[in-house]
Coordinates of C-alpha atoms in Angstrom, one line a residue:
Chain E
M1 CA 20.1 20.0 -31.2
H2 CA 19.5 16.0 -31.4
R3 CA 20.5 15.9 -27.8
G4 CA 17.9 17.6 -26.8
N5 CA 15.0 16.1 -29.1
A6 CA 15.8 12.9 -27.3
F7 CA 16.2 14.1 -23.9
R8 CA 12.6 15.8 -24.7
T9 CA 11.2 12.3 -26.0
V10 CA 12.4 10.5 -23.0
V11 CA 11.2 12.8 -20.8
L12 CA 7.5 13.0 -22.6
L13 CA 7.4 9.1 -22.5
L14 CA 8.2 8.9 -18.9
G15 CA 5.7 11.0 -18.0
L16 CA 3.2 9.8 -20.4
G17 CA 4.0 6.0 -18.9
F18 CA 3.9 7.2 -15.2
L19 CA 0.2 8.7 -16.3
Y20 CA -1.1 5.3 -18.0
L21 CA 0.6 2.4 -16.4
P22 CA -1.8 2.2 -13.6
I23 CA -4.9 2.6 -15.7
V24 CA -3.6 -0.1 -18.0
V25 CA -2.9 -2.3 -15.4
L26 CA -6.3 -1.8 -13.6
V27 CA -7.9 -3.0 -17.2
I28 CA -5.5 -5.5 -17.5
Y29 CA -6.4 -7.6 -14.5
S30 CA -10.1 -6.9 -14.5
F31 CA -10.0 -9.3 -17.4
N32 CA -7.8 -12.0 -14.7
A33 CA -9.3 -15.2 -14.0
S34 CA -7.1 -15.1 -11.0
R35 CA -8.7 -13.7 -7.4
L36 CA -5.2 -12.3 -6.7
V37 CA -4.3 -9.3 -8.4
T38 CA -0.6 -10.4 -8.7
V39 CA -1.2 -13.6 -10.4
W40 CA -2.3 -13.7 -14.1
G41 CA -4.5 -16.7 -14.0
G42 CA -6.0 -16.6 -17.8
F43 CA -8.6 -14.3 -19.4
S44 CA -12.0 -14.1 -18.0
I45 CA -14.9 -12.1 -18.2
Q46 CA -16.3 -13.3 -14.9
W47 CA -15.6 -10.3 -13.0
Y48 CA -18.1 -8.4 -15.7
V49 CA -20.6 -10.9 -15.1
A50 CA -20.4 -10.8 -11.3
L51 CA -20.8 -7.0 -11.5
F52 CA -23.8 -7.0 -13.6
A53 CA -25.1 -9.2 -11.3
N54 CA -24.6 -6.5 -8.4
A55 CA -27.3 -5.5 -7.8
P56 CA -26.6 -2.6 -5.0
L57 CA -24.0 -1.3 -7.5
M58 CA -25.9 -1.2 -10.7
E59 CA -28.4 0.4 -8.5
A60 CA -25.6 3.4 -7.6
A61 CA -24.7 3.7 -11.0
W62 CA -28.2 4.7 -12.2
T63 CA -28.6 6.9 -9.5
S64 CA -25.1 8.8 -10.4
L65 CA -25.8 8.9 -13.7
K66 CA -29.6 10.3 -12.6
I67 CA -27.6 13.3 -10.5
A68 CA -24.9 13.6 -13.0
T69 CA -27.4 14.4 -15.8
L70 CA -29.7 16.7 -13.9
S71 CA -26.8 18.5 -12.3
A72 CA -24.3 19.1 -15.6
S73 CA -27.5 20.4 -17.3
L74 CA -28.3 23.1 -14.6
A75 CA -24.4 24.0 -14.0
T76 CA -24.2 24.4 -17.7
V77 CA -27.1 27.2 -17.9
L78 CA -25.9 28.9 -15.0
G79 CA -22.5 28.7 -15.9
T80 CA -23.8 30.3 -19.7
L81 CA -25.3 32.6 -17.7
A82 CA -22.4 33.5 -15.4
A83 CA -20.2 33.9 -18.4
L84 CA -22.2 36.3 -20.3
A85 CA -22.3 38.5 -17.4
L86 CA -18.6 38.3 -16.5
V87 CA -17.3 38.8 -20.2
R88 CA -20.2 40.9 -21.8
H89 CA -21.3 43.3 -18.9
G90 CA -18.1 45.1 -18.2
R91 CA -18.5 46.7 -14.7
F92 CA -21.5 45.7 -12.4
G93 CA -21.6 46.4 -8.5
G94 CA -20.3 43.5 -7.0
R95 CA -18.6 42.3 -10.3
S96 CA -15.2 41.2 -7.7
L97 CA -17.5 39.5 -5.3
F98 CA -19.1 37.8 -8.2
T99 CA -15.5 36.5 -9.7
G100 CA -14.5 35.4 -6.2
L101 CA -17.5 33.0 -6.3
I102 CA -16.8 31.8 -9.3
Y103 CA -13.1 31.1 -8.6
A104 CA -13.4 29.9 -4.9
P105 CA -15.1 26.7 -5.0
L106 CA -12.5 25.9 -7.5
V107 CA -9.9 25.1 -5.2
M108 CA -11.8 24.9 -2.3
P109 CA -11.2 21.7 -0.4
E110 CA -14.2 19.4 -1.3
V111 CA -14.2 18.6 2.7
I112 CA -15.6 22.0 3.4
V113 CA -17.8 22.5 0.4
G114 CA -19.1 19.5 1.3
L115 CA -19.9 20.2 5.1
A116 CA -21.0 23.8 4.6
L117 CA -23.6 22.5 1.9
L118 CA -25.1 19.6 4.9
L119 CA -24.9 22.4 7.5
L120 CA -27.3 24.3 5.3
F121 CA -29.7 21.5 4.3
V122 CA -30.0 20.6 7.7
S123 CA -30.9 24.4 9.0
V124 CA -33.3 24.6 6.3
G125 CA -34.7 21.2 7.4
A126 CA -34.5 19.9 3.8
D127 CA -34.8 16.1 3.2
R128 CA -31.3 14.7 2.3
G129 CA -31.4 12.6 -1.1
L130 CA -30.7 12.7 -4.5
W131 CA -31.9 16.3 -5.0
T132 CA -29.4 17.6 -2.4
V133 CA -26.6 15.8 -4.0
V134 CA -27.6 17.7 -7.4
V135 CA -28.1 21.0 -5.7
A136 CA -24.8 20.2 -4.1
H137 CA -22.9 19.1 -7.7
T138 CA -24.7 21.9 -9.3
T139 CA -22.5 24.6 -7.4
L140 CA -19.1 23.1 -8.0
T141 CA -19.6 22.3 -11.1
L142 CA -21.0 25.7 -12.7
C143 CA -17.8 26.7 -11.3
F144 CA -15.7 24.9 -14.1
A145 CA -18.8 25.7 -16.5
T146 CA -18.2 29.1 -16.4
V147 CA -14.4 29.5 -16.5
I148 CA -14.8 27.1 -19.9
I149 CA -17.7 29.1 -21.4
Q150 CA -16.2 32.3 -20.2
A151 CA -12.9 31.3 -22.3
R152 CA -14.4 31.2 -25.5
L153 CA -16.4 34.1 -25.2
A154 CA -13.5 36.4 -24.7
S155 CA -12.4 35.2 -28.0
F156 CA -15.8 35.8 -29.9
D157 CA -16.4 38.5 -32.5
R158 CA -19.2 40.3 -31.1
A159 CA -19.4 42.0 -35.1
L160 CA -21.6 39.0 -35.8
E161 CA -24.1 39.5 -33.0
E162 CA -24.3 43.6 -33.7
A163 CA -24.8 42.9 -37.4
A164 CA -27.8 40.7 -36.3
M165 CA -29.3 43.4 -33.5
D166 CA -28.6 46.2 -36.4
L167 CA -31.2 44.2 -38.9
G168 CA -33.6 44.6 -35.9
C169 CA -33.2 40.9 -34.5
P170 CA -34.1 41.1 -30.6
P171 CA -31.6 40.4 -28.3
A172 CA -33.0 37.1 -27.0
K173 CA -33.2 35.2 -30.7
T174 CA -29.9 36.7 -31.2
F175 CA -28.5 34.9 -28.2
F176 CA -29.8 32.1 -29.7
T177 CA -29.6 31.9 -33.4
I178 CA -25.9 33.8 -33.4
T179 CA -24.2 33.5 -30.0
L180 CA -25.8 30.1 -28.9
P181 CA -24.6 28.0 -31.8
L182 CA -21.0 29.8 -32.1
I183 CA -20.2 29.0 -28.3
A184 CA -21.9 25.5 -28.8
P185 CA -19.0 23.6 -28.6
A186 CA -17.6 25.3 -25.3
V187 CA -21.2 24.8 -23.8
G188 CA -20.4 21.2 -24.6
A189 CA -17.3 20.7 -23.3
A190 CA -18.5 22.3 -20.1
F191 CA -21.2 20.1 -19.9
L192 CA -19.3 16.9 -20.2
L193 CA -16.6 18.2 -17.5
A194 CA -19.4 19.0 -15.1
F195 CA -20.8 15.4 -15.9
T196 CA -18.0 13.9 -15.0
L197 CA -17.3 15.9 -12.3
S198 CA -20.7 15.1 -10.9
L199 CA -20.3 11.2 -11.5
D200 CA -16.6 11.3 -10.2
D201 CA -17.5 13.1 -6.4
L202 CA -17.1 11.5 -3.6
V203 CA -16.5 13.6 -0.8
I204 CA -19.4 16.3 -1.2
A205 CA -21.9 13.6 -2.1
S206 CA -21.3 11.6 1.1
F207 CA -21.5 14.4 3.0
T208 CA -24.9 15.8 1.4
T209 CA -26.5 12.2 0.3
G210 CA -29.4 11.0 2.5
P211 CA -31.0 7.3 2.8
G212 CA -32.0 5.5 -0.6
A213 CA -29.3 7.6 -3.1
T214 CA -26.0 5.9 -2.5
T215 CA -24.0 6.9 -5.4
L216 CA -21.4 5.0 -7.0
P217 CA -18.2 6.6 -5.8
M218 CA -19.7 5.9 -2.6
R219 CA -20.2 2.1 -3.4
I220 CA -16.9 1.7 -4.8
Y221 CA -15.0 3.5 -2.0
S222 CA -17.2 1.6 0.5
Q223 CA -15.8 -1.8 -1.2
V224 CA -12.2 -0.6 -2.0
R225 CA -11.6 0.0 1.6
L226 CA -11.8 -3.5 2.2
G227 CA -9.3 -4.4 -0.1
V228 CA -8.4 -4.3 -4.2
T229 CA -11.2 -6.7 -5.7
P230 CA -11.2 -8.3 -9.1
E231 CA -15.0 -7.0 -9.5
I232 CA -13.9 -3.4 -8.8
N233 CA -11.4 -3.4 -11.3
A234 CA -14.0 -4.4 -13.9
A235 CA -16.6 -1.5 -12.6
C236 CA -13.7 0.9 -13.0
T237 CA -12.8 -0.6 -16.8
V238 CA -16.8 -0.2 -17.3
L239 CA -16.2 3.3 -16.1
I240 CA -13.2 4.0 -18.4
A241 CA -14.7 3.0 -21.3
F242 CA -17.8 4.8 -20.8
V243 CA -15.6 8.5 -20.6
A244 CA -13.6 7.0 -23.7
V245 CA -16.2 6.4 -25.5
G246 CA -18.2 9.8 -24.3
L247 CA -15.1 11.9 -25.3
G248 CA -14.4 10.0 -28.6
L249 CA -17.8 11.5 -29.3
S250 CA -17.2 15.0 -28.2
F251 CA -14.1 15.0 -29.9
I252 CA -15.5 14.3 -33.2
L253 CA -18.3 16.6 -32.4
T254 CA -16.2 19.6 -32.1
R255 CA -14.5 18.9 -34.9
S256 CA -17.1 19.0 -37.0
G257 CA -18.7 21.9 -35.2
A258 CA -15.5 23.8 -35.5
R259 CA -15.1 22.9 -39.0
H260 CA -19.1 24.1 -40.1
R261 CA -18.7 27.2 -37.6
D262 CA -15.1 28.2 -39.6
E263 CA -17.1 27.9 -42.9
A264 CA -20.4 30.0 -41.2
A265 CA -18.0 32.6 -40.1
G266 CA -16.2 32.7 -43.3
E267 CA -19.6 32.9 -45.3
A268 CA -20.9 35.5 -42.5
S269 CA -17.7 37.7 -43.1
A270 CA -17.7 37.6 -46.8
D271 CA -21.3 38.5 -47.2
A272 CA -20.9 41.5 -44.9
V273 CA -18.1 42.3 -47.1
A274 CA -20.1 41.9 -50.2
E275 CA -23.1 44.2 -48.3
R276 CA -20.3 47.1 -47.0
H277 CA -19.3 47.1 -50.8
A278 CA -22.8 47.7 -52.3
E279 CA -23.7 50.5 -49.8
V280 CA -20.4 52.2 -50.4
R281 CA -20.6 52.1 -54.0
S282 CA -24.8 53.0 -53.6
Chain F
M1 CA -19.6 52.2 -27.9
A2 CA -22.1 54.0 -25.5
S3 CA -25.1 52.6 -26.9
R4 CA -23.7 49.1 -27.1
R5 CA -23.1 49.3 -23.1
G6 CA -26.6 50.6 -23.1
R7 CA -28.0 47.8 -24.5
G8 CA -26.2 45.0 -23.1
S9 CA -27.2 46.3 -19.9
S10 CA -30.8 46.1 -20.1
G11 CA -30.2 42.0 -19.9
G12 CA -27.4 42.2 -17.6
A13 CA -29.1 42.3 -14.5
L14 CA -31.6 39.1 -15.5
V15 CA -28.6 37.1 -16.6
R16 CA -26.2 37.5 -13.8
I17 CA -29.0 37.4 -10.9
W18 CA -29.5 33.5 -11.2
P19 CA -25.6 32.1 -11.2
F20 CA -24.8 35.1 -8.5
A21 CA -28.0 34.1 -6.2
W22 CA -27.2 30.6 -6.7
L23 CA -23.8 31.0 -5.4
V24 CA -24.5 33.3 -2.5
V25 CA -27.0 31.2 -1.3
F26 CA -25.2 27.7 -2.1
F27 CA -21.7 28.6 -1.4
A28 CA -21.2 31.8 0.5
L29 CA -24.1 31.2 2.9
P30 CA -23.2 27.7 4.1
C31 CA -19.7 28.9 4.6
L32 CA -21.0 31.5 7.0
L33 CA -22.9 28.6 8.5
V34 CA -19.6 26.7 9.1
L35 CA -18.7 29.3 11.4
R36 CA -21.4 30.1 13.2
I37 CA -21.5 26.1 13.9
S38 CA -18.3 25.9 14.9
L39 CA -18.7 28.5 17.5
S40 CA -21.4 27.1 19.2
E41 CA -21.1 24.3 21.5
V42 CA -21.3 20.7 21.3
A43 CA -24.7 20.1 23.6
T44 CA -26.6 22.8 22.1
A45 CA -25.5 21.5 18.5
Q46 CA -26.1 18.2 18.9
P47 CA -28.1 16.7 17.2
P48 CA -27.7 20.0 15.3
Y49 CA -31.5 19.6 13.3
R50 CA -32.6 22.8 14.7
P51 CA -32.6 26.2 13.4
V52 CA -29.3 27.9 14.0
I53 CA -31.0 31.3 14.5
D54 CA -34.9 31.4 16.2
W55 CA -36.0 34.2 13.0
S56 CA -39.1 34.3 14.3
A57 CA -37.9 35.6 17.7
G58 CA -36.7 38.6 15.6
L59 CA -33.5 40.6 17.3
D60 CA -34.0 38.7 20.4
G61 CA -33.3 35.4 18.6
V62 CA -30.4 36.9 16.9
L63 CA -29.1 38.2 20.2
A64 CA -29.4 34.7 21.7
A65 CA -27.8 33.1 19.2
A66 CA -25.2 35.4 19.5
A67 CA -25.2 35.1 23.0
E68 CA -24.7 31.1 22.7
L69 CA -21.2 31.2 20.5
S70 CA -18.2 30.2 22.1
L71 CA -15.0 29.6 21.4
D72 CA -15.0 26.3 23.2
N73 CA -14.1 24.1 19.8
F74 CA -11.1 26.2 19.0
R75 CA -9.7 25.9 22.6
L76 CA -10.1 21.9 22.2
L77 CA -8.1 22.3 18.9
L78 CA -5.5 24.3 20.1
D79 CA -5.4 21.9 23.5
D80 CA -5.1 18.6 21.6
G81 CA -2.0 18.1 19.7
L82 CA -3.1 15.6 17.2
Y83 CA -5.1 18.7 15.6
W84 CA -1.8 20.8 15.6
Q85 CA -0.3 17.7 13.8
S86 CA -2.5 17.0 11.3
A87 CA -2.9 20.6 10.3
L88 CA 1.0 20.9 10.1
S89 CA 1.5 17.5 8.2
S90 CA -0.7 18.1 5.7
V91 CA 0.5 21.8 4.7
R92 CA 4.2 19.9 4.8
L93 CA 3.1 16.8 2.7
A94 CA 1.2 19.4 0.7
A95 CA 4.1 21.8 -0.1
T96 CA 6.6 18.3 -0.5
A97 CA 4.1 17.0 -3.2
T98 CA 4.2 20.9 -4.7
L99 CA 7.7 20.6 -5.1
L100 CA 7.8 16.9 -6.8
L101 CA 5.2 18.4 -9.1
L102 CA 7.3 21.1 -10.2
V103 CA 9.9 18.9 -10.7
V104 CA 8.2 16.3 -12.8
G105 CA 5.7 18.7 -14.2
Y106 CA 8.1 21.3 -15.7
P107 CA 10.3 19.1 -17.7
M108 CA 7.5 17.6 -19.1
A109 CA 5.1 21.2 -19.9
H110 CA 8.9 22.3 -21.5
A111 CA 9.4 19.3 -23.7
A112 CA 5.6 19.6 -25.1
A113 CA 6.1 22.6 -25.7
R114 CA 8.9 22.7 -27.9
L115 CA 7.6 19.7 -30.1
A116 CA 6.4 20.5 -33.4
K117 CA 2.8 21.9 -33.4
R118 CA 0.9 18.7 -34.7
W119 CA 2.6 16.3 -31.9
R120 CA 2.2 19.5 -29.4
E121 CA -1.6 19.4 -29.5
I122 CA -1.5 15.0 -29.0
V123 CA 0.6 15.1 -25.9
V124 CA -1.6 17.6 -24.3
I125 CA -4.8 15.3 -25.1
L126 CA -2.8 12.8 -24.1
I127 CA -1.6 14.6 -20.9
V128 CA -5.3 16.0 -19.8
L129 CA -6.9 12.3 -20.8
P130 CA -6.6 10.7 -17.8
F131 CA -8.1 13.6 -15.6
W132 CA -11.4 12.2 -17.1
T133 CA -11.1 9.1 -15.9
S134 CA -12.5 8.9 -12.0
F135 CA -9.9 10.2 -9.5
L136 CA -11.4 7.4 -6.8
I137 CA -10.4 4.9 -9.6
R138 CA -6.7 6.2 -10.6
V139 CA -6.4 6.6 -6.8
Y140 CA -7.5 3.0 -6.2
A141 CA -5.2 1.3 -9.0
W142 CA -2.0 2.4 -7.1
I143 CA -3.3 0.4 -3.7
G144 CA -2.7 -2.9 -6.0
I145 CA 0.7 -1.7 -7.5
L146 CA 2.2 -0.5 -4.0
K147 CA 1.0 -2.9 -1.4
P148 CA 3.4 -5.6 -0.4
E149 CA 2.6 -8.5 -2.4
G150 CA 1.7 -6.0 -5.1
L151 CA 3.0 -5.3 -9.0
L152 CA 6.1 -3.0 -8.1
N153 CA 7.4 -5.2 -5.5
T154 CA 6.8 -8.5 -7.6
A155 CA 8.6 -6.9 -10.3
L156 CA 11.7 -5.8 -8.1
L157 CA 12.0 -9.1 -6.3
K158 CA 12.2 -10.8 -9.6
V159 CA 14.6 -8.2 -11.1
G160 CA 16.4 -8.9 -7.6
I161 CA 16.8 -5.1 -6.7
I162 CA 15.7 -5.9 -3.2
A163 CA 15.4 -8.9 -1.1
A164 CA 12.4 -8.3 0.9
P165 CA 9.3 -6.6 -0.3
L166 CA 9.3 -2.4 0.3
E167 CA 6.8 -1.3 2.7
I168 CA 5.1 1.9 0.4
L169 CA 1.6 1.4 1.1
N170 CA 0.3 3.2 4.2
T171 CA 3.2 5.2 4.4
E172 CA 4.0 9.1 3.5
T173 CA 5.8 8.0 0.4
A174 CA 2.6 6.2 -1.2
I175 CA 0.7 9.6 -0.5
L176 CA 3.1 11.6 -2.1
I177 CA 3.1 9.5 -5.1
G178 CA -0.7 9.5 -5.2
L179 CA -0.6 13.2 -5.1
V180 CA 1.7 14.1 -7.8
Y181 CA -0.1 11.3 -10.0
S182 CA -3.4 12.7 -9.2
Y183 CA -2.4 16.5 -9.7
L184 CA 0.0 16.2 -12.4
P185 CA -1.9 17.4 -15.0
F186 CA -3.0 20.6 -13.1
M187 CA 0.7 21.6 -12.7
V188 CA 1.5 20.9 -16.2
L189 CA -1.5 22.5 -18.1
P190 CA -0.5 25.9 -16.4
L191 CA 3.0 25.8 -16.9
Y192 CA 2.3 24.7 -20.8
A193 CA 0.4 27.5 -21.5
T194 CA 3.2 29.9 -20.5
L195 CA 5.9 27.9 -22.1
E196 CA 4.1 27.4 -25.4
K197 CA 3.7 31.4 -25.6
L198 CA 7.3 31.7 -24.8
D199 CA 9.1 33.7 -27.5
G200 CA 11.9 31.1 -28.5
T201 CA 14.0 34.2 -29.8
L202 CA 14.9 35.4 -26.1
I203 CA 16.8 32.2 -25.6
E204 CA 18.7 32.6 -28.9
A205 CA 19.7 35.6 -28.0
A206 CA 21.0 34.8 -24.5
Q207 CA 22.6 31.9 -26.4
D208 CA 24.2 34.5 -29.0
L209 CA 25.5 36.8 -26.1
G210 CA 27.4 33.7 -24.4
A211 CA 24.9 32.0 -22.4
T212 CA 25.4 28.2 -22.0
P213 CA 21.9 26.8 -22.4
T214 CA 21.3 26.0 -19.0
K215 CA 22.3 29.3 -17.8
A216 CA 20.0 30.6 -20.6
F217 CA 17.1 27.8 -19.1
W218 CA 17.8 29.4 -15.9
A219 CA 18.0 33.3 -16.5
V220 CA 15.6 33.3 -19.8
T221 CA 13.1 30.6 -19.7
V222 CA 12.3 29.9 -16.0
P223 CA 11.7 33.5 -14.8
L224 CA 9.2 34.4 -17.9
S225 CA 7.5 31.2 -17.2
W226 CA 6.7 32.8 -13.7
P227 CA 2.8 33.1 -14.0
G228 CA 2.8 29.3 -15.1
I229 CA 4.6 28.4 -12.0
V230 CA 2.4 30.7 -9.6
A231 CA -1.0 29.2 -11.2
G232 CA 0.3 25.9 -11.0
T233 CA 1.5 25.7 -7.6
L234 CA -1.6 27.6 -6.4
L235 CA -3.9 25.1 -8.2
C236 CA -2.6 22.0 -6.8
F237 CA -1.5 23.2 -3.1
I238 CA -4.7 24.7 -2.5
P239 CA -7.0 21.6 -3.0
M240 CA -4.1 19.3 -1.7
V241 CA -4.0 20.4 1.9
G242 CA -7.7 19.3 2.3
E243 CA -7.3 16.3 0.2
F244 CA -9.2 13.3 1.9
V245 CA -9.2 10.3 -0.5
I246 CA -5.7 10.1 -1.5
P247 CA -4.3 9.9 2.5
D248 CA -7.2 7.9 3.5
L249 CA -6.5 5.3 0.9
L250 CA -2.7 5.1 0.4
G251 CA -2.0 6.2 3.6
G252 CA -3.4 4.0 6.2
S253 CA -5.0 4.6 9.6
E254 CA -2.0 6.7 10.7
T255 CA -2.0 9.5 8.6
L256 CA -2.8 13.0 9.9
M257 CA -4.4 15.0 7.3
I258 CA -6.7 17.8 8.0
G259 CA -9.2 16.7 5.1
R260 CA -9.0 13.3 7.0
T261 CA -9.3 14.6 10.5
L262 CA -12.5 16.6 9.7
W263 CA -13.9 13.4 7.9
S264 CA -13.3 11.3 11.0
E265 CA -14.7 13.9 13.4
F266 CA -17.6 14.2 11.2
F267 CA -18.6 10.6 10.3
G268 CA -16.8 8.9 13.0
N269 CA -17.0 11.3 16.0
R270 CA -20.2 13.0 15.2
D271 CA -19.0 15.9 16.3
W272 CA -20.5 18.6 13.9
P273 CA -19.2 21.6 15.8
L274 CA -15.6 20.3 16.3
A275 CA -15.7 19.1 12.4
S276 CA -16.9 22.9 11.7
A277 CA -14.3 24.0 13.5
V278 CA -11.3 22.3 11.8
A279 CA -13.1 23.3 8.4
V280 CA -12.3 27.1 9.9
V281 CA -8.8 26.3 10.5
L282 CA -8.5 24.6 7.1
L283 CA -10.0 27.6 5.4
V284 CA -7.7 29.7 7.5
L285 CA -4.4 28.1 6.7
L286 CA -5.8 28.4 2.8
V287 CA -7.4 31.9 2.6
G288 CA -4.0 33.4 1.7
P289 CA -3.6 30.7 -0.9
I290 CA -6.6 31.4 -2.3
V291 CA -7.0 35.3 -2.2
V292 CA -3.9 35.1 -4.4
F293 CA -5.4 32.3 -6.9
R294 CA -8.6 34.5 -7.5
E295 CA -7.0 37.6 -8.3
L296 CA -4.3 35.7 -10.5
E297 CA -7.6 34.2 -12.0
A298 CA -9.5 37.4 -12.1
R299 CA -6.9 39.2 -13.6
R300 CA -6.1 36.8 -16.5
S301 CA -9.8 36.5 -17.7
A302 CA -10.3 40.4 -17.2
P303 CA -11.8 41.5 -20.7
G304 CA -8.9 43.7 -22.6
A305 CA -6.6 42.8 -19.9
G306 CA -4.4 40.8 -23.0
G307 CA -3.0 38.0 -21.9
R308 CA 0.6 39.1 -22.3
T309 CA 2.4 39.5 -19.0
G310 CA 4.8 41.9 -18.7
G311 CA 7.7 40.4 -20.1
S312 CA 9.7 42.9 -21.7

């Protein structure tokens, strides 16, 4: 048994090392004073200074943040609705077509999605720019959002909703006061995933963007093709730090959210039991 | 039960129409448009800024558009060996990478699933975490490691394992490393999900009946984790066939992968109809795997279907 344990530990350490080594190397070399990537020339933050002075890169970052915020918000709303439709409304006409439309974009190669959307925008004569990228990213990320929220809804205790409706709460109010707070962690996770995917996308944005809306990955890509530079290492490190802080925050939020939720659910069910007792006795 | 369903469906149509309409307009329709453009001639579609079908002319417009259809682009694809090779080599590379992913990912998922609960959660989070950092950045990081004067070669030269720098960057090996690295979480997670649910007593039973650990693994664990293997394989294979960033950054100018071919037809040669035809070919290559994936996911998420796969 001990041999098995040691083997497992080695496998996991090797696997995790493989996953993290390139990222760690990148972060370390972003603080390298030397321009040569393999020669360590001492600690320096000069590439960060150069980075923030790089106006086109900063502008692209700002564009990417705007696109990610807009598309993730839209995708979260649409994804919540789609998840509700799939989990709650059992069988409806066109259900299998609907699930197909949700799952196909998850695996569809990005080059196809990008090209297809571009052809649509061109054929309706839409001006390409920030908004066409927002629409394109929403289309892709709403499917990811649906899958995440759907998983949460599937394990949802509908008795809580029924209790509210039995007590005369209208469906819309039930949704906003009972359902939404309970699935909030999943909705938050869906938003974060949609945001990250949008911030990260190169291929679809390259196809669907227009003049004046160059995103950060597009900018990074065009520099990366010319070779490895410490400045791009610095840009990547900033992005990694950004994601790490975001994830840390969401982790804390879902942790406290889960605790509150459990407590609330516990109280609610205790109340329900007490009420039931009172009813039976009277 | 009946009353609940009745109450639910009154708002149901309103709820489902928005995402449904969105996906029809921005996903299904554009895919049909790709098919339509792929059937048009270069001359009429360049620049393709005019409406694809002249709706104002009514049925005549539709007929006129239909009359313009031609298979020239597909004939060109068939005639030119370059396209064939790029389609074949993307399938070959994606299949090789999928096998490698299984070899690397299965032991990881298996080891993670056997850990104590506390450690299990941490390890799973650690495996998923890199997925949240930019894909482009993670591929880019490998350039610095793999290039002739990069970290790997420097390290190997210092240790004395090799005498001259290895040519890894701009080869298929680099593409495979990039593919395995980028898609590893997508392989490990589905495998882990099935292995974690696996009933440990079945393996004990096999061993009690005299099976060696190796035999028990192949005769019990692997067949029971089949759903995870299929899901992970599809989740990695399908997008890898159409991958663009990895072959472009790590594979150099000579790599043939269909996603990259599509990109250069579109951005390099500005031949939109031909790029669309390449997209259709790629889609045809993937339609089988995508349908299987969709069926699997739909069945898995169907309410009331239960998570248990027929293992007993």
